[in-house]
Short mmCIF file of C-alpha atoms and ligand atoms in Angstrom, two decimals:
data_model
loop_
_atom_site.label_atom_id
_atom_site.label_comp_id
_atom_site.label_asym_id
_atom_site.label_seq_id
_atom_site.Cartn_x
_atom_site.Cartn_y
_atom_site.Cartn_z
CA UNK A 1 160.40 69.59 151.56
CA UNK A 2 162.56 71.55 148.82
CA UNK A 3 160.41 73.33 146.31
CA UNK A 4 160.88 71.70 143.03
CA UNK A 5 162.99 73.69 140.43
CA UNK A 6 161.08 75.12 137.44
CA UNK A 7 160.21 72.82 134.83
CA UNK A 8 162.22 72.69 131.68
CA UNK A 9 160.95 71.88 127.77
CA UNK A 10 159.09 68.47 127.61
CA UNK A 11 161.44 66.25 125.68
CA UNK A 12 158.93 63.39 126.46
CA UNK A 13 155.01 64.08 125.82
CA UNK A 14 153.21 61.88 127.79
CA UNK A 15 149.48 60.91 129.04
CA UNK A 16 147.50 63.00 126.14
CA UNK A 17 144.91 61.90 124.11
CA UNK A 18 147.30 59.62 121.93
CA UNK A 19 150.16 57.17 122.26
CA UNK A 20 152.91 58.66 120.99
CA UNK A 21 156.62 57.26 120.17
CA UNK A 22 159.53 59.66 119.92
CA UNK A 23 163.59 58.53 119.85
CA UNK A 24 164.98 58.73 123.23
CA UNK A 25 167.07 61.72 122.98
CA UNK A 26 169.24 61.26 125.60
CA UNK A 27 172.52 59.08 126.02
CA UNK A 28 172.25 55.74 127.76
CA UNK A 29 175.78 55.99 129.50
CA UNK A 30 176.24 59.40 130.38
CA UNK A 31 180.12 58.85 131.41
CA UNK A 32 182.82 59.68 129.13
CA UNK A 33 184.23 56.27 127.46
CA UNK A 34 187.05 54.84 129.43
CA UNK A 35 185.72 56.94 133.33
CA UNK A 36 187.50 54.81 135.85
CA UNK A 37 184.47 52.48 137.45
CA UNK A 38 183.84 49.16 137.94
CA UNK A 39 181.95 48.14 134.86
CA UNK A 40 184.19 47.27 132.18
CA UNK A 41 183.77 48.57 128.19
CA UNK A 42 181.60 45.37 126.86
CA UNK A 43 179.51 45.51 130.26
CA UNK A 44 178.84 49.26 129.74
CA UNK A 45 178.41 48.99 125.60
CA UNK A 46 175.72 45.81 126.55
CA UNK A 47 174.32 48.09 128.83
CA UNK A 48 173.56 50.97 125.93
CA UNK A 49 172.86 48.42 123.55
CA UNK A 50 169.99 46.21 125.30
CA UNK A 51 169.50 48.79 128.22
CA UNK A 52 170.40 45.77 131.10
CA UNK A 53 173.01 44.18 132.59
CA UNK A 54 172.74 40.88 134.78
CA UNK A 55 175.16 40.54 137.15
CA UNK A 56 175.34 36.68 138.14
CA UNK A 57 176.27 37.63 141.97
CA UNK A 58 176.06 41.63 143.09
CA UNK A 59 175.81 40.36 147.16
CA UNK A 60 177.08 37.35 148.92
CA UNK A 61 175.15 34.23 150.22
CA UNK A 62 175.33 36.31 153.82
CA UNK A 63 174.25 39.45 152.68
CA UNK A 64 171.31 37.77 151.18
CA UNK A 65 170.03 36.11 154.13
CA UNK A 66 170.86 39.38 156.35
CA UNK A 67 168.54 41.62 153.37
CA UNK A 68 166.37 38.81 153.65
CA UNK A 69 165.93 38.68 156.99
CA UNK A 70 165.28 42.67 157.41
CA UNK A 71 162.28 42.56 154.32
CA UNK A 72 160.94 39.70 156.47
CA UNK A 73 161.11 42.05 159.81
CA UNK A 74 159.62 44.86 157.97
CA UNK A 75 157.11 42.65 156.31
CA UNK A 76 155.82 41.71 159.46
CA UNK A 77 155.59 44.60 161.46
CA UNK A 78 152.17 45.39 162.18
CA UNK A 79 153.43 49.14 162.16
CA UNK A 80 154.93 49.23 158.74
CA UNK A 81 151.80 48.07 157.50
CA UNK A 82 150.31 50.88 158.54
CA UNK A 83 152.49 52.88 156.99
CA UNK A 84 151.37 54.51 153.71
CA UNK A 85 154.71 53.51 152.31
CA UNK A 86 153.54 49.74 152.50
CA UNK A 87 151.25 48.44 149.72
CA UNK A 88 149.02 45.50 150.31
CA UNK A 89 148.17 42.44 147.44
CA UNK A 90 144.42 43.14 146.28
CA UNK A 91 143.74 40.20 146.84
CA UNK A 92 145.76 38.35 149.97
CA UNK A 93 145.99 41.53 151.82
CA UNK A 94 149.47 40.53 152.03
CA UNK A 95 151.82 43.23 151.51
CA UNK A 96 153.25 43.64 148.21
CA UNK A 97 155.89 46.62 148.62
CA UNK A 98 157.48 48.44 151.11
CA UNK A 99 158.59 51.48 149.99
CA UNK A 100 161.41 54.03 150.96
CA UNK A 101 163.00 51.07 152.20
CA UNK A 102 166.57 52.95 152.72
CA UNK A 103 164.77 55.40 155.23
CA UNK A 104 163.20 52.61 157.39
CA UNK A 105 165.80 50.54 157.68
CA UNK A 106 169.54 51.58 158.75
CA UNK A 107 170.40 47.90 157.00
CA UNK A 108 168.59 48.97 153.27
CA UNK A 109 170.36 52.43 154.14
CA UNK A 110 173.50 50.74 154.71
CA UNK A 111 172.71 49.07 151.08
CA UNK A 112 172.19 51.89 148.90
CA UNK A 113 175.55 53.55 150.11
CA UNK A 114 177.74 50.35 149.20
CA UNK A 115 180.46 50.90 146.73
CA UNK A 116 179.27 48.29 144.37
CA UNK A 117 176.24 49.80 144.01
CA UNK A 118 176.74 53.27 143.80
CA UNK A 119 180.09 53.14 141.70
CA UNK A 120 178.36 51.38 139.06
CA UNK A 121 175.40 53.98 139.33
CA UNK A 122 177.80 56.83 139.07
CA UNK A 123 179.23 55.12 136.08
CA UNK A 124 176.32 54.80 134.16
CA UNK A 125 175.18 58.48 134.84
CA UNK A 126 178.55 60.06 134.64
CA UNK A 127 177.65 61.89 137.98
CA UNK A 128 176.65 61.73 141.74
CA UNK A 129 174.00 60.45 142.20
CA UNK A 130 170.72 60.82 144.49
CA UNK A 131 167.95 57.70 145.74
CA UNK A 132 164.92 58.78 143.81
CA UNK A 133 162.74 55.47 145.34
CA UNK A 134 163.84 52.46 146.95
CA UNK A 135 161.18 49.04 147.61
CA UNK A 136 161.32 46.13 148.70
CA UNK A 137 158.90 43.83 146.66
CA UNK A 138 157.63 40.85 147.86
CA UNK A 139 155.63 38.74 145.32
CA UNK A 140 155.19 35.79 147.85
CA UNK A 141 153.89 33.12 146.38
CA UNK A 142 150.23 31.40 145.45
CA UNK A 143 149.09 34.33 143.64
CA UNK A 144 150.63 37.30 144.10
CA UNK A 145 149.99 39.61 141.43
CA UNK A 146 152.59 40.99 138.70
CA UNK A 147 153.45 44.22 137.10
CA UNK A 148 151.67 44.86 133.81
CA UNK A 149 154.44 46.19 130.83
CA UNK A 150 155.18 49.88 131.52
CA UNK A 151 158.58 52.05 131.44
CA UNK A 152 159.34 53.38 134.87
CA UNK A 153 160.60 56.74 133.42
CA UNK A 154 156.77 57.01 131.49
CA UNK A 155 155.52 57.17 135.43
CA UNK A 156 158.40 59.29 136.50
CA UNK A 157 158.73 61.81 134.37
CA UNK A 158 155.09 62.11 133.91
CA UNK A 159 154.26 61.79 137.96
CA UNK A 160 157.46 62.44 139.85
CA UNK A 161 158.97 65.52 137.47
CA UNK A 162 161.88 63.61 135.89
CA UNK A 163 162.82 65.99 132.94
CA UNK A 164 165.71 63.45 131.41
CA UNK A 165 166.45 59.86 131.64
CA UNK A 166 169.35 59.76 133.08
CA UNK A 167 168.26 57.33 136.09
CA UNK A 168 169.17 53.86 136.53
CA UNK A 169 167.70 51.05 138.84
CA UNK A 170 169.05 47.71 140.27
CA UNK A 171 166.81 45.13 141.29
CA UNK A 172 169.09 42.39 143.39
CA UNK A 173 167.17 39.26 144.12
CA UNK A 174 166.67 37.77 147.65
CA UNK A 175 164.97 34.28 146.95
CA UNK A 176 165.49 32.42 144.02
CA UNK A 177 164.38 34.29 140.29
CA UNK A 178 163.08 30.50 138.49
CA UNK A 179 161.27 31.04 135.06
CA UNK A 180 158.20 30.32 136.96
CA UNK A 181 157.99 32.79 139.55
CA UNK A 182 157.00 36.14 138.30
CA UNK A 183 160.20 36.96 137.16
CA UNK A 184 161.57 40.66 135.49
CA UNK A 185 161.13 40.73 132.03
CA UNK A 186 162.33 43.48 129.58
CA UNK A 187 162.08 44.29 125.95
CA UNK A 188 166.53 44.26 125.06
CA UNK A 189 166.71 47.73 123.18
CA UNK A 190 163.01 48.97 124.11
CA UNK A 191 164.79 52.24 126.36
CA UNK A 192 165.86 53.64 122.82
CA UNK A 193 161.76 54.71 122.46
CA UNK A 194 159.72 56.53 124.83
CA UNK A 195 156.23 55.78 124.27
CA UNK A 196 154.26 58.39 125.57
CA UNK A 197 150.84 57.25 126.59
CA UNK A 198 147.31 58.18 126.29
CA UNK A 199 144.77 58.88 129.13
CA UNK A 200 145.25 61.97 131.65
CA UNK A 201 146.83 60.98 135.19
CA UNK A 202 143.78 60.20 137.95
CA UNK A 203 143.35 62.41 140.75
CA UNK A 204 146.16 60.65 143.24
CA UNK A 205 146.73 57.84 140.84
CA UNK A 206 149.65 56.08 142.88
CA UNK A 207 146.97 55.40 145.61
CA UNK A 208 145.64 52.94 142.60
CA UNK A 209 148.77 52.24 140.43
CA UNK A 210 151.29 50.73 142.85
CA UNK A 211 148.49 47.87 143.41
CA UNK A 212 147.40 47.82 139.03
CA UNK A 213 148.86 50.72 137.21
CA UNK A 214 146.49 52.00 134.89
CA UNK A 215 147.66 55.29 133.97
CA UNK A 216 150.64 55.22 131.92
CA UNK A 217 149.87 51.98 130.52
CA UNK A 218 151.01 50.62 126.45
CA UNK A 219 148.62 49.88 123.90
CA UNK A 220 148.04 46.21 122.96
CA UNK A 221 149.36 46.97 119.08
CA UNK A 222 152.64 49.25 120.56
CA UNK A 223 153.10 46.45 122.87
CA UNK A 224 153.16 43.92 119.65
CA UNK A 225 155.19 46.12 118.01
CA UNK A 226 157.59 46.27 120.52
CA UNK A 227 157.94 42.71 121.52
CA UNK A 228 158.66 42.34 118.05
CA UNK A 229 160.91 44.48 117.01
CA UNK A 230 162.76 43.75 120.63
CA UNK A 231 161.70 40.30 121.95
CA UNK A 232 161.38 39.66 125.35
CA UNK A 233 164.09 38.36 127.68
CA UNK A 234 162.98 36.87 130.98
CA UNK A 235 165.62 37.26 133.98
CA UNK A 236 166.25 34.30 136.37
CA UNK A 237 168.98 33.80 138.40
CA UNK A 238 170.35 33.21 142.56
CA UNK A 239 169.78 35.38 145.19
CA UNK A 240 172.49 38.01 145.33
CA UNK A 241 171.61 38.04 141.86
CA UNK A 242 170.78 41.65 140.27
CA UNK A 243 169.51 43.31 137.12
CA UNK A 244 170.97 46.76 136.79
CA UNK A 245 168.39 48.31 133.73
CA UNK A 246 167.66 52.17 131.75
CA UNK A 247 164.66 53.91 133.09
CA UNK A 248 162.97 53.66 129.83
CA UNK A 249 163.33 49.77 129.59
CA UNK A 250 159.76 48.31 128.59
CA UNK A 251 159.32 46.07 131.23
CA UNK A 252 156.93 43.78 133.64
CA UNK A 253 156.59 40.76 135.85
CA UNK A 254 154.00 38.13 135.68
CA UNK A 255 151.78 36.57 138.73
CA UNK A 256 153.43 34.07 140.81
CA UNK A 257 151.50 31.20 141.79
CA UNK A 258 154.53 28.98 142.53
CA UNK A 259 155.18 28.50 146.04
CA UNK A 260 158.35 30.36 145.60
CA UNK A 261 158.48 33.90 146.45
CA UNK A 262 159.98 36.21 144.09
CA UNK A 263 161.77 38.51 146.56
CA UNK A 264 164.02 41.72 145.75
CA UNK A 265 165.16 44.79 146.67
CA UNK A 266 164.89 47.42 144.03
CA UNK A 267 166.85 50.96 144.24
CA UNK A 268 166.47 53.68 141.88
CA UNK A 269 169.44 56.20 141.29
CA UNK A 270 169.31 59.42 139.90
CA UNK A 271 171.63 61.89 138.18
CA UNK A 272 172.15 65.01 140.70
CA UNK A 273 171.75 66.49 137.45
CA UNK A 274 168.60 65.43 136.72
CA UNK A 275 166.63 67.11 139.50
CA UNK A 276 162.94 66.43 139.90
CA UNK A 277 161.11 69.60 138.81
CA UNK A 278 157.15 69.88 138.37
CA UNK A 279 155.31 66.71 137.59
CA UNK A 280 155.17 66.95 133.48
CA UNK A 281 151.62 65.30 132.87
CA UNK A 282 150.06 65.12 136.37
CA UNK A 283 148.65 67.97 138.95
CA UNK A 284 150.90 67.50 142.03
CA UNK A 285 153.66 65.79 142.50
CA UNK A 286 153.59 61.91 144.02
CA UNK A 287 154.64 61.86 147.80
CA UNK A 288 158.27 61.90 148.93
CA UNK A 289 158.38 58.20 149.56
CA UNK A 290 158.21 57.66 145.94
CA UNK A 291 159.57 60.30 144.11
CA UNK A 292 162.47 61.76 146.58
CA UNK A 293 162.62 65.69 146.43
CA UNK A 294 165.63 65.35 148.64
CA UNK A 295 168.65 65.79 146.04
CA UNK A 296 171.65 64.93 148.32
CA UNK A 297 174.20 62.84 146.86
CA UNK A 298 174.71 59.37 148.11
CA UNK A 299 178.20 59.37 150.16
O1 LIG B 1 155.36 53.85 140.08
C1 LIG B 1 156.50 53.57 140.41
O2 LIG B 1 157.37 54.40 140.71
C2 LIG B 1 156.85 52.08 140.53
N1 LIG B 1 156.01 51.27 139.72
C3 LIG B 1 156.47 50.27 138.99
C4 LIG B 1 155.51 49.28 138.46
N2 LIG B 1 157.76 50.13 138.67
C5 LIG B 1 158.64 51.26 139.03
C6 LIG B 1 158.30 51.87 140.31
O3 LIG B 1 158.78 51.16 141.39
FE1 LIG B 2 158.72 49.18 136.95
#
């Protein structure tokens, strides 16, 4: 395991006794205007202005039904379940995430090391780049429970060390995203405010939170603030569909009780300049499998 660096000043004050809002006070695209990439200047300005970008097809039909096929292996295997890197509905017993996905499977390794993927990723960050998590998520359908609003950097900066948001993550859909099925949703413009929270981090929270985060969690009134000042945009689209959005975005999913799963892959890049140090409002750091501590650049 490499030893975390030493911690820097805490730009974002988190899990105290109060909610707290401060301006984000770092840049949303991080390379220079006009850095050779594949995102063009309106995708990347879209990107800093709502803190998302839907791309209508990221992977083919094929590729879908080959990513497909592997969560449905993995799902299945009575030996990933096991695993402490799968996490099981609370209610179905069904699993709900896989996580560390890319060091499971040489197929979701073969993923995160694709061109379109980590071009764009290097493009947004203005850097190499490093997988700080990588899950599959299931949300079959008939019940399966959602994610509650929460900004993924709140969790890993306060959790995993993050000292800067400068970390992207791409969620590419593998069954069908309908308005119905527990689809993303994110607050357009919310990544501009980090909302620190209130309430200390439990003793080995993630053994809870990846099932019903608690920790880390919005107040009703900054949520109604939020929503609107923001609004709330709901993502649906194909398949080979993805959502590339800030670390910061305010964000959630609801319960599916459809009969369509709601089935994606979701990687999470980091800046190799924005090294996990000490966790900034928790006593120990997560595990590996969700906060990497390996900073190698994807190649
Ligand atoms: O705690 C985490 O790292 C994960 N939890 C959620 C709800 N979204 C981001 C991340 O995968
Ligand atoms: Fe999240």
């Amino acid at each position: 395991m490499t030893t975390a660096p030493m911690r820097t000043a805490d730009l974002y004050p988190t899990r105290g006794a109060t909610e707290v809002a401060v301006p984000r006070q770092d840049p949303v695209v991080w390379s220079e205007p006009g850095t050779a990439g594949p995102l063009d200047g309106s995708e990347l300005d879209g990107f800093e202005r709502d803190g998302f970008l839907a791309m209508e097809q990221l992977i083919t039909p094929e590729e879908v039904l080959l990513y497909r096929g592997e969560l449905e292996k993995l799902t299945t295997d009575p030996v990933i379940r096991e695993d402490e890197r799968s996490i099981v509905e609370p209610k179905s017993q069904e699993i709900r995430t896989v996580f560390e996905v890319h060091k499971i499977s040489e197929i979701f390794a073969g993923l995160v090391r694709d061109p379109r993927l980590v071009d764009r990723a290097r493009q947004i960050l203005g850097s190499d780049v490093y997988v700080h998590q990588s899950r599959i998520n299931v949300k079959p359908g008939f019940g399966a429970s959602g994610f509650y609003w929460h900004s993924d950097f709140e969790t890993w900066h306060a959790e995993d060390g993050l000292p800067n948001m400068r970390t992207v993550s791409v969620s590419i859909a593998l069954t069908e995203n309908f308005t119905t099925n527990g689809g993303l949703m994110i607050m357009p413009g919310s990544h501009r405010t980090f909302l620190g929270c209130a309430g200390a981090t439990p003793e080995d929270n993630y053994k809870k939170s990846l099932q019903m985060q608690d920790a880390g969690i919005p107040s009703d009134e900054a949520l109604t603030d939020f929503a609107s000042e923001h609004g709330i945009k709901l993502f649906t689209g194909p398949a080979g569909s993805a959502t590339w959005f800030d670390c910061n975005c305010m964000h959630g999913s609801g319960d599916n009780i459809t009969p369509y799963p709601r089935s994606n892959v979701f990687i999470v890049f980091n800046s190799v300049e924005n090294p996990a140090v000490e966790p900034f409002a928790a006593p120990v750091p997560r595990p590996e499998f969700l906060g990497a501590r390996d900073f190698t650049p994807v190649r």
